[in-house]
Amino acid sequence: MSEPTLTKTSARPAMNTRTVTTLAMLSAIAYVVMLLSKLLPSVNSFLDFDFKDVIICIGGFTFGPVAAAAVSIVVAFVEMVTISHTGPIGFVMNVLATCSFCCTASFVYKRRHTMRGAILGLGLGVLMLTGVMLLWNYLITPIYQGLPREAVAAMLVPVFLPFNLVKGGMNMATTLLLYKPVVTALRRANLIPASEHSQPRRSSAGYLLFSLALMATFVLLALVLMDVI
């Protein structure tokens, strides 16, 4: 998204200011979404569904994976110093979970700037989130939960695996539903530049139905995990 050579120097400070402003705004929104997510029932009393990844992923799709990582760290740090009771360990786990999903999705979408690229990136992000958190839950959860490692290892497949798949799937579906309207609103507010990539309109309805079906599926699975139904 480069500017012509003659105008690049003068336009760059304005672009940087606009980018920082937008990322700060997305960080604040992500924090509020995280607070609202705390109202949802937990799984096994300590695993929380968190939809802040949707906002961070939208920022990553717009500004790239480095921006997604930066917002992830900022939001996780603010959470740690305000409402979290897990300290630095919870901060690390929070950053790992969000970055594994959002940075993976953003990296793929940056390479394939299409709706199919978004779906592919988000799908890979769900898999990366699930794999990374299986490893780190095995390593870290015994420390801050005070559980024997054998007990945590026994929970990996029946608890952590489905939880992270469902959490990632809901965030994937929500990102697909909200990305276009949110980015359109940001462009109208002149907070991000106009897109240089055009998307075919004819497939929009199909992708919308796909996103809604995906959301309905993972919401039902989440209700099962939370023992609501």
Short mmCIF file of N, CA, C and O in Angstrom, two decimals, residues 23-130:
data_model
loop_
_atom_site.label_atom_id
_atom_site.label_comp_id
_atom_site.label_asym_id
_atom_site.label_seq_id
_atom_site.Cartn_x
_atom_site.Cartn_y
_atom_site.Cartn_z
N LEU A 23 -5.00 1.75 16.04
CA LEU A 23 -4.60 0.60 16.85
C LEU A 23 -4.90 0.83 18.33
O LEU A 23 -5.30 -0.10 19.04
N ALA A 24 -4.73 2.06 18.80
CA ALA A 24 -5.08 2.37 20.19
C ALA A 24 -6.58 2.20 20.42
O ALA A 24 -7.01 1.67 21.45
N MET A 25 -7.37 2.64 19.46
CA MET A 25 -8.82 2.50 19.56
C MET A 25 -9.22 1.02 19.55
O MET A 25 -10.05 0.58 20.36
N LEU A 26 -8.60 0.23 18.68
CA LEU A 26 -8.89 -1.20 18.63
C LEU A 26 -8.47 -1.88 19.92
O LEU A 26 -9.14 -2.81 20.39
N SER A 27 -7.35 -1.44 20.51
CA SER A 27 -6.90 -2.01 21.79
C SER A 27 -7.94 -1.74 22.88
O SER A 27 -8.25 -2.63 23.69
N ALA A 28 -8.47 -0.52 22.91
CA ALA A 28 -9.48 -0.18 23.91
C ALA A 28 -10.75 -1.01 23.70
O ALA A 28 -11.34 -1.52 24.68
N ILE A 29 -11.16 -1.17 22.45
CA ILE A 29 -12.36 -1.97 22.16
C ILE A 29 -12.12 -3.43 22.55
O ILE A 29 -13.00 -4.08 23.14
N ALA A 30 -10.93 -3.94 22.23
CA ALA A 30 -10.61 -5.33 22.57
C ALA A 30 -10.65 -5.54 24.08
O ALA A 30 -11.12 -6.59 24.56
N TYR A 31 -10.20 -4.55 24.84
CA TYR A 31 -10.23 -4.67 26.31
C TYR A 31 -11.67 -4.72 26.81
O TYR A 31 -12.00 -5.54 27.68
N VAL A 32 -12.52 -3.88 26.26
CA VAL A 32 -13.93 -3.88 26.67
C VAL A 32 -14.60 -5.21 26.30
O VAL A 32 -15.36 -5.78 27.10
N VAL A 33 -14.30 -5.71 25.12
CA VAL A 33 -14.85 -7.00 24.69
C VAL A 33 -14.38 -8.11 25.63
O VAL A 33 -15.14 -9.02 25.98
N MET A 34 -13.11 -8.04 26.04
CA MET A 34 -12.60 -9.02 26.98
C MET A 34 -13.37 -8.98 28.30
O MET A 34 -13.73 -10.01 28.87
N LEU A 35 -13.66 -7.76 28.78
CA LEU A 35 -14.43 -7.62 30.03
C LEU A 35 -15.82 -8.22 29.88
O LEU A 35 -16.31 -8.92 30.78
N LEU A 36 -16.46 -7.96 28.76
CA LEU A 36 -17.80 -8.51 28.52
C LEU A 36 -17.75 -10.03 28.40
O LEU A 36 -18.68 -10.72 28.83
N SER A 37 -16.66 -10.55 27.83
CA SER A 37 -16.53 -12.00 27.69
C SER A 37 -16.46 -12.70 29.04
O SER A 37 -16.82 -13.88 29.16
N LYS A 38 -15.99 -11.97 30.06
CA LYS A 38 -15.89 -12.56 31.40
C LYS A 38 -17.27 -12.90 31.97
O LYS A 38 -17.37 -13.67 32.94
N LEU A 39 -18.31 -12.33 31.38
CA LEU A 39 -19.67 -12.62 31.86
C LEU A 39 -20.16 -13.99 31.42
O LEU A 39 -21.16 -14.49 31.95
N LEU A 40 -19.48 -14.58 30.44
CA LEU A 40 -19.89 -15.89 29.94
C LEU A 40 -19.46 -16.98 30.92
O LEU A 40 -18.45 -16.83 31.62
N PRO A 41 -20.21 -18.08 30.98
CA PRO A 41 -19.80 -19.19 31.85
C PRO A 41 -18.45 -19.75 31.45
O PRO A 41 -18.08 -19.74 30.27
N SER A 42 -17.71 -20.23 32.43
CA SER A 42 -16.39 -20.82 32.17
C SER A 42 -16.53 -22.32 31.91
O SER A 42 -17.55 -22.93 32.22
N VAL A 43 -15.48 -22.88 31.34
CA VAL A 43 -15.39 -24.32 31.14
C VAL A 43 -14.41 -24.86 32.17
O VAL A 43 -13.29 -24.35 32.30
N ASN A 44 -14.83 -25.87 32.92
CA ASN A 44 -14.00 -26.43 34.00
C ASN A 44 -13.57 -25.37 35.02
O ASN A 44 -12.50 -25.48 35.62
N SER A 45 -14.38 -24.35 35.15
CA SER A 45 -14.23 -23.29 36.16
C SER A 45 -13.03 -22.35 35.96
O SER A 45 -12.88 -21.38 36.70
N PHE A 46 -12.18 -22.59 34.94
CA PHE A 46 -11.04 -21.68 34.76
C PHE A 46 -10.72 -21.39 33.29
O PHE A 46 -9.83 -20.57 33.00
N LEU A 47 -11.43 -21.99 32.34
CA LEU A 47 -11.21 -21.71 30.93
C LEU A 47 -12.30 -20.77 30.43
O LEU A 47 -13.48 -21.12 30.47
N ASP A 48 -11.91 -19.59 30.00
CA ASP A 48 -12.87 -18.56 29.62
C ASP A 48 -12.88 -18.34 28.11
O ASP A 48 -11.83 -18.22 27.48
N PHE A 49 -14.08 -18.27 27.55
CA PHE A 49 -14.22 -17.85 26.16
C PHE A 49 -13.95 -16.34 26.09
O PHE A 49 -14.44 -15.58 26.92
N ASP A 50 -13.15 -15.95 25.10
CA ASP A 50 -12.72 -14.56 25.02
C ASP A 50 -12.81 -14.10 23.56
O ASP A 50 -12.15 -14.67 22.70
N PHE A 51 -13.62 -13.07 23.33
CA PHE A 51 -13.83 -12.60 21.96
C PHE A 51 -12.98 -11.39 21.59
O PHE A 51 -13.17 -10.81 20.54
N LYS A 52 -12.02 -11.03 22.45
CA LYS A 52 -11.15 -9.91 22.09
C LYS A 52 -10.30 -10.24 20.86
O LYS A 52 -9.87 -9.34 20.13
N ASP A 53 -10.07 -11.54 20.63
CA ASP A 53 -9.27 -11.94 19.46
C ASP A 53 -9.92 -11.49 18.15
O ASP A 53 -9.23 -11.28 17.16
N VAL A 54 -11.24 -11.34 18.15
CA VAL A 54 -11.93 -10.87 16.94
C VAL A 54 -11.47 -9.46 16.58
O VAL A 54 -11.12 -9.18 15.43
N ILE A 55 -11.44 -8.58 17.58
CA ILE A 55 -11.03 -7.20 17.34
C ILE A 55 -9.55 -7.15 16.94
O ILE A 55 -9.17 -6.42 16.02
N ILE A 56 -8.73 -7.92 17.64
CA ILE A 56 -7.29 -7.92 17.34
C ILE A 56 -7.04 -8.49 15.95
O ILE A 56 -6.17 -8.00 15.21
N CYS A 57 -7.81 -9.49 15.56
CA CYS A 57 -7.65 -10.08 14.24
C CYS A 57 -8.06 -9.09 13.14
O CYS A 57 -7.41 -9.02 12.09
N ILE A 58 -9.09 -8.32 13.39
CA ILE A 58 -9.49 -7.29 12.43
C ILE A 58 -8.35 -6.27 12.27
O ILE A 58 -8.02 -5.85 11.16
N GLY A 59 -7.72 -5.90 13.38
CA GLY A 59 -6.56 -5.02 13.30
C GLY A 59 -5.42 -5.65 12.53
O GLY A 59 -4.73 -4.99 11.75
N GLY A 60 -5.22 -6.96 12.74
CA GLY A 60 -4.16 -7.67 12.02
C GLY A 60 -4.44 -7.78 10.54
O GLY A 60 -3.53 -7.64 9.72
N PHE A 61 -5.69 -8.02 10.18
CA PHE A 61 -6.06 -8.06 8.77
C PHE A 61 -5.82 -6.71 8.09
O PHE A 61 -5.49 -6.64 6.91
N THR A 62 -6.02 -5.64 8.85
CA THR A 62 -5.90 -4.30 8.30
C THR A 62 -4.45 -3.82 8.25
O THR A 62 -4.01 -3.23 7.26
N PHE A 63 -3.69 -4.08 9.32
CA PHE A 63 -2.34 -3.53 9.43
C PHE A 63 -1.22 -4.56 9.42
O PHE A 63 -0.05 -4.19 9.42
N GLY A 64 -1.56 -5.85 9.45
CA GLY A 64 -0.55 -6.88 9.38
C GLY A 64 -0.32 -7.60 10.70
O GLY A 64 -0.78 -7.16 11.77
N PRO A 65 0.42 -8.73 10.67
CA PRO A 65 0.61 -9.56 11.86
C PRO A 65 1.40 -8.88 12.97
O PRO A 65 1.19 -9.16 14.15
N VAL A 66 2.33 -7.97 12.64
CA VAL A 66 3.09 -7.27 13.68
C VAL A 66 2.15 -6.39 14.51
O VAL A 66 2.26 -6.32 15.74
N ALA A 67 1.23 -5.73 13.84
CA ALA A 67 0.25 -4.91 14.55
C ALA A 67 -0.63 -5.78 15.45
O ALA A 67 -0.94 -5.40 16.59
N ALA A 68 -1.02 -6.94 14.96
CA ALA A 68 -1.82 -7.87 15.77
C ALA A 68 -1.06 -8.28 17.02
O ALA A 68 -1.63 -8.34 18.12
N ALA A 69 0.23 -8.57 16.87
CA ALA A 69 1.05 -8.96 18.02
C ALA A 69 1.16 -7.81 19.02
O ALA A 69 1.06 -8.02 20.23
N ALA A 70 1.34 -6.60 18.51
CA ALA A 70 1.48 -5.43 19.39
C ALA A 70 0.21 -5.19 20.19
O ALA A 70 0.26 -4.96 21.41
N VAL A 71 -0.94 -5.25 19.53
CA VAL A 71 -2.21 -5.04 20.23
C VAL A 71 -2.44 -6.18 21.23
O VAL A 71 -2.93 -5.94 22.35
N SER A 72 -2.08 -7.40 20.87
CA SER A 72 -2.23 -8.54 21.78
C SER A 72 -1.46 -8.31 23.07
O SER A 72 -1.98 -8.54 24.18
N ILE A 73 -0.23 -7.83 22.94
CA ILE A 73 0.61 -7.60 24.12
C ILE A 73 0.05 -6.47 24.97
O ILE A 73 -0.01 -6.57 26.21
N VAL A 74 -0.38 -5.39 24.33
CA VAL A 74 -0.90 -4.25 25.07
C VAL A 74 -2.15 -4.64 25.86
O VAL A 74 -2.28 -4.35 27.05
N VAL A 75 -3.10 -5.32 25.19
CA VAL A 75 -4.35 -5.68 25.84
C VAL A 75 -4.11 -6.68 26.97
O VAL A 75 -4.68 -6.56 28.06
N ALA A 76 -3.23 -7.66 26.73
CA ALA A 76 -2.93 -8.64 27.77
C ALA A 76 -2.24 -7.99 28.97
O ALA A 76 -2.50 -8.36 30.13
N PHE A 77 -1.37 -7.01 28.72
CA PHE A 77 -0.70 -6.32 29.83
C PHE A 77 -1.70 -5.52 30.65
O PHE A 77 -1.67 -5.55 31.89
N VAL A 78 -2.58 -4.78 29.98
CA VAL A 78 -3.59 -3.99 30.70
C VAL A 78 -4.50 -4.92 31.51
O VAL A 78 -4.86 -4.62 32.65
N GLU A 79 -4.86 -6.06 30.92
CA GLU A 79 -5.67 -7.03 31.65
C GLU A 79 -4.93 -7.52 32.89
O GLU A 79 -5.53 -7.66 33.98
N MET A 80 -3.62 -7.79 32.75
CA MET A 80 -2.84 -8.30 33.87
C MET A 80 -2.81 -7.33 35.04
O MET A 80 -2.94 -7.73 36.21
N VAL A 81 -2.68 -6.03 34.74
CA VAL A 81 -2.52 -5.04 35.81
C VAL A 81 -3.86 -4.50 36.32
O VAL A 81 -3.89 -3.71 37.27
N THR A 82 -4.96 -4.93 35.71
CA THR A 82 -6.27 -4.43 36.15
C THR A 82 -7.13 -5.51 36.81
O THR A 82 -7.49 -5.37 37.98
N ILE A 83 -7.44 -6.56 36.08
CA ILE A 83 -8.41 -7.51 36.62
C ILE A 83 -7.90 -8.94 36.78
O ILE A 83 -8.54 -9.76 37.43
N SER A 84 -6.75 -9.26 36.18
CA SER A 84 -6.28 -10.64 36.20
C SER A 84 -5.70 -11.01 37.56
O SER A 84 -5.09 -10.17 38.24
N HIS A 85 -5.88 -12.28 37.94
CA HIS A 85 -5.31 -12.80 39.18
C HIS A 85 -4.21 -13.82 38.90
O HIS A 85 -3.73 -14.47 39.83
N THR A 86 -3.81 -13.95 37.64
CA THR A 86 -2.81 -14.97 37.28
C THR A 86 -1.43 -14.37 37.03
O THR A 86 -0.49 -15.12 36.75
N GLY A 87 -1.29 -13.07 37.12
CA GLY A 87 0.01 -12.43 37.05
C GLY A 87 0.73 -12.63 35.72
O GLY A 87 0.10 -12.81 34.67
N PRO A 88 2.07 -12.63 35.75
CA PRO A 88 2.86 -12.77 34.52
C PRO A 88 2.60 -14.07 33.77
O PRO A 88 2.67 -14.10 32.54
N ILE A 89 2.30 -15.14 34.49
CA ILE A 89 2.03 -16.42 33.82
C ILE A 89 0.77 -16.31 32.97
O ILE A 89 0.74 -16.73 31.81
N GLY A 90 -0.28 -15.73 33.54
CA GLY A 90 -1.50 -15.53 32.77
C GLY A 90 -1.27 -14.60 31.59
O GLY A 90 -1.85 -14.79 30.52
N PHE A 91 -0.43 -13.59 31.79
CA PHE A 91 -0.09 -12.66 30.70
C PHE A 91 0.56 -13.41 29.55
O PHE A 91 0.18 -13.22 28.38
N VAL A 92 1.52 -14.25 29.86
CA VAL A 92 2.22 -15.02 28.81
C VAL A 92 1.25 -15.95 28.08
O VAL A 92 1.25 -16.02 26.84
N MET A 93 0.42 -16.64 28.83
CA MET A 93 -0.54 -17.55 28.21
C MET A 93 -1.53 -16.78 27.34
O MET A 93 -1.91 -17.23 26.25
N ASN A 94 -1.93 -15.62 27.81
CA ASN A 94 -2.87 -14.77 27.07
C ASN A 94 -2.27 -14.34 25.73
O ASN A 94 -2.90 -14.43 24.68
N VAL A 95 -1.03 -13.87 25.78
CA VAL A 95 -0.35 -13.42 24.56
C VAL A 95 -0.14 -14.57 23.59
O VAL A 95 -0.35 -14.44 22.38
N LEU A 96 0.28 -15.72 24.12
CA LEU A 96 0.51 -16.88 23.25
C LEU A 96 -0.77 -17.31 22.54
O LEU A 96 -0.76 -17.59 21.34
N ALA A 97 -1.88 -17.33 23.28
CA ALA A 97 -3.15 -17.76 22.69
C ALA A 97 -3.59 -16.79 21.60
O ALA A 97 -3.95 -17.20 20.48
N THR A 98 -3.56 -15.49 21.90
CA THR A 98 -4.04 -14.50 20.94
C THR A 98 -3.13 -14.41 19.73
O THR A 98 -3.60 -14.35 18.59
N CYS A 99 -1.82 -14.38 19.96
CA CYS A 99 -0.89 -14.26 18.83
C CYS A 99 -0.91 -15.49 17.93
O CYS A 99 -0.81 -15.37 16.70
N SER A 100 -1.05 -16.67 18.52
CA SER A 100 -1.07 -17.88 17.69
C SER A 100 -2.25 -17.87 16.73
O SER A 100 -2.14 -18.32 15.58
N PHE A 101 -3.38 -17.32 17.18
CA PHE A 101 -4.56 -17.23 16.31
C PHE A 101 -4.48 -16.04 15.37
O PHE A 101 -4.56 -16.17 14.15
N CYS A 102 -4.30 -14.84 15.94
CA CYS A 102 -4.41 -13.61 15.14
C CYS A 102 -3.23 -13.41 14.20
O CYS A 102 -3.42 -12.99 13.05
N CYS A 103 -2.03 -13.68 14.66
CA CYS A 103 -0.85 -13.46 13.82
C CYS A 103 -0.80 -14.46 12.67
O CYS A 103 -0.41 -14.11 11.55
N THR A 104 -1.20 -15.69 12.94
CA THR A 104 -1.25 -16.69 11.87
C THR A 104 -2.26 -16.28 10.80
O THR A 104 -1.95 -16.28 9.61
N ALA A 105 -3.46 -15.93 11.24
CA ALA A 105 -4.50 -15.52 10.30
C ALA A 105 -4.09 -14.28 9.51
O ALA A 105 -4.28 -14.20 8.30
N SER A 106 -3.50 -13.30 10.20
CA SER A 106 -3.10 -12.05 9.55
C SER A 106 -1.98 -12.29 8.55
O SER A 106 -1.94 -11.66 7.48
N PHE A 107 -1.04 -13.17 8.89
CA PHE A 107 0.09 -13.46 8.00
C PHE A 107 -0.41 -14.07 6.69
O PHE A 107 0.01 -13.67 5.60
N VAL A 108 -1.32 -15.04 6.80
CA VAL A 108 -1.86 -15.68 5.59
C VAL A 108 -2.68 -14.68 4.78
O VAL A 108 -2.56 -14.61 3.55
N TYR A 109 -3.50 -13.89 5.46
CA TYR A 109 -4.34 -12.92 4.75
C TYR A 109 -3.50 -11.85 4.06
O TYR A 109 -3.86 -11.36 2.98
N LYS A 110 -2.36 -11.50 4.64
CA LYS A 110 -1.47 -10.53 4.01
C LYS A 110 -0.93 -11.08 2.69
O LYS A 110 -0.71 -10.34 1.74
N ARG A 111 -0.72 -12.40 2.65
CA ARG A 111 -0.20 -13.04 1.44
C ARG A 111 -1.30 -13.30 0.41
O ARG A 111 -1.07 -13.24 -0.79
N ARG A 112 -2.50 -13.61 0.91
CA ARG A 112 -3.63 -13.90 0.02
C ARG A 112 -4.79 -13.00 0.42
O ARG A 112 -5.62 -13.38 1.23
N HIS A 113 -4.81 -11.81 -0.15
CA HIS A 113 -5.76 -10.77 0.27
C HIS A 113 -7.11 -10.96 -0.42
O HIS A 113 -7.57 -10.13 -1.20
N THR A 114 -7.75 -12.09 -0.10
CA THR A 114 -9.07 -12.42 -0.63
C THR A 114 -9.90 -13.03 0.49
O THR A 114 -9.37 -13.35 1.56
N MET A 115 -11.20 -13.19 0.24
CA MET A 115 -12.05 -13.82 1.25
C MET A 115 -11.61 -15.26 1.51
O MET A 115 -11.59 -15.72 2.65
N ARG A 116 -11.21 -15.95 0.44
CA ARG A 116 -10.71 -17.32 0.64
C ARG A 116 -9.43 -17.30 1.47
O ARG A 116 -9.20 -18.20 2.29
N GLY A 117 -8.59 -16.30 1.23
CA GLY A 117 -7.38 -16.17 2.04
C GLY A 117 -7.71 -15.92 3.49
O GLY A 117 -7.03 -16.43 4.40
N ALA A 118 -8.75 -15.12 3.75
CA ALA A 118 -9.17 -14.86 5.12
C ALA A 118 -9.65 -16.15 5.79
O ALA A 118 -9.29 -16.44 6.94
N ILE A 119 -10.46 -16.92 5.07
CA ILE A 119 -10.96 -18.18 5.63
C ILE A 119 -9.81 -19.15 5.88
O ILE A 119 -9.74 -19.80 6.94
N LEU A 120 -8.89 -19.24 4.92
CA LEU A 120 -7.73 -20.13 5.09
C LEU A 120 -6.89 -19.68 6.28
O LEU A 120 -6.50 -20.51 7.12
N GLY A 121 -6.62 -18.38 6.37
CA GLY A 121 -5.80 -17.88 7.46
C GLY A 121 -6.45 -18.10 8.81
O GLY A 121 -5.79 -18.52 9.78
N LEU A 122 -7.74 -17.84 8.91
CA LEU A 122 -8.45 -18.04 10.17
C LEU A 122 -8.51 -19.51 10.55
O LEU A 122 -8.37 -19.87 11.72
N GLY A 123 -8.73 -20.37 9.55
CA GLY A 123 -8.74 -21.80 9.82
C GLY A 123 -7.40 -22.29 10.34
O GLY A 123 -7.32 -23.06 11.31
N LEU A 124 -6.31 -21.83 9.70
CA LEU A 124 -4.97 -22.19 10.19
C LEU A 124 -4.71 -21.59 11.56
O LEU A 124 -4.04 -22.20 12.40
N GLY A 125 -5.28 -20.39 11.80
CA GLY A 125 -5.14 -19.78 13.12
C GLY A 125 -5.79 -20.61 14.21
O GLY A 125 -5.25 -20.74 15.31
N VAL A 126 -6.96 -21.18 13.90
CA VAL A 126 -7.64 -22.05 14.87
C VAL A 126 -6.77 -23.27 15.19
O VAL A 126 -6.60 -23.65 16.36
N LEU A 127 -6.20 -23.87 14.16
CA LEU A 127 -5.34 -25.04 14.37
C LEU A 127 -4.08 -24.67 15.15
O LEU A 127 -3.64 -25.41 16.04
N MET A 128 -3.48 -23.51 14.81
CA MET A 128 -2.29 -23.07 15.52
C MET A 128 -2.60 -22.79 16.98
O MET A 128 -1.85 -23.17 17.88
N LEU A 129 -3.72 -22.10 17.24
CA LEU A 129 -4.15 -21.83 18.61
C LEU A 129 -4.29 -23.13 19.40
O LEU A 129 -3.79 -23.25 20.52
N THR A 130 -4.96 -24.10 18.79
CA THR A 130 -5.20 -25.37 19.48
C THR A 130 -3.90 -26.09 19.80
O THR A 130 -3.69 -26.55 20.93
#
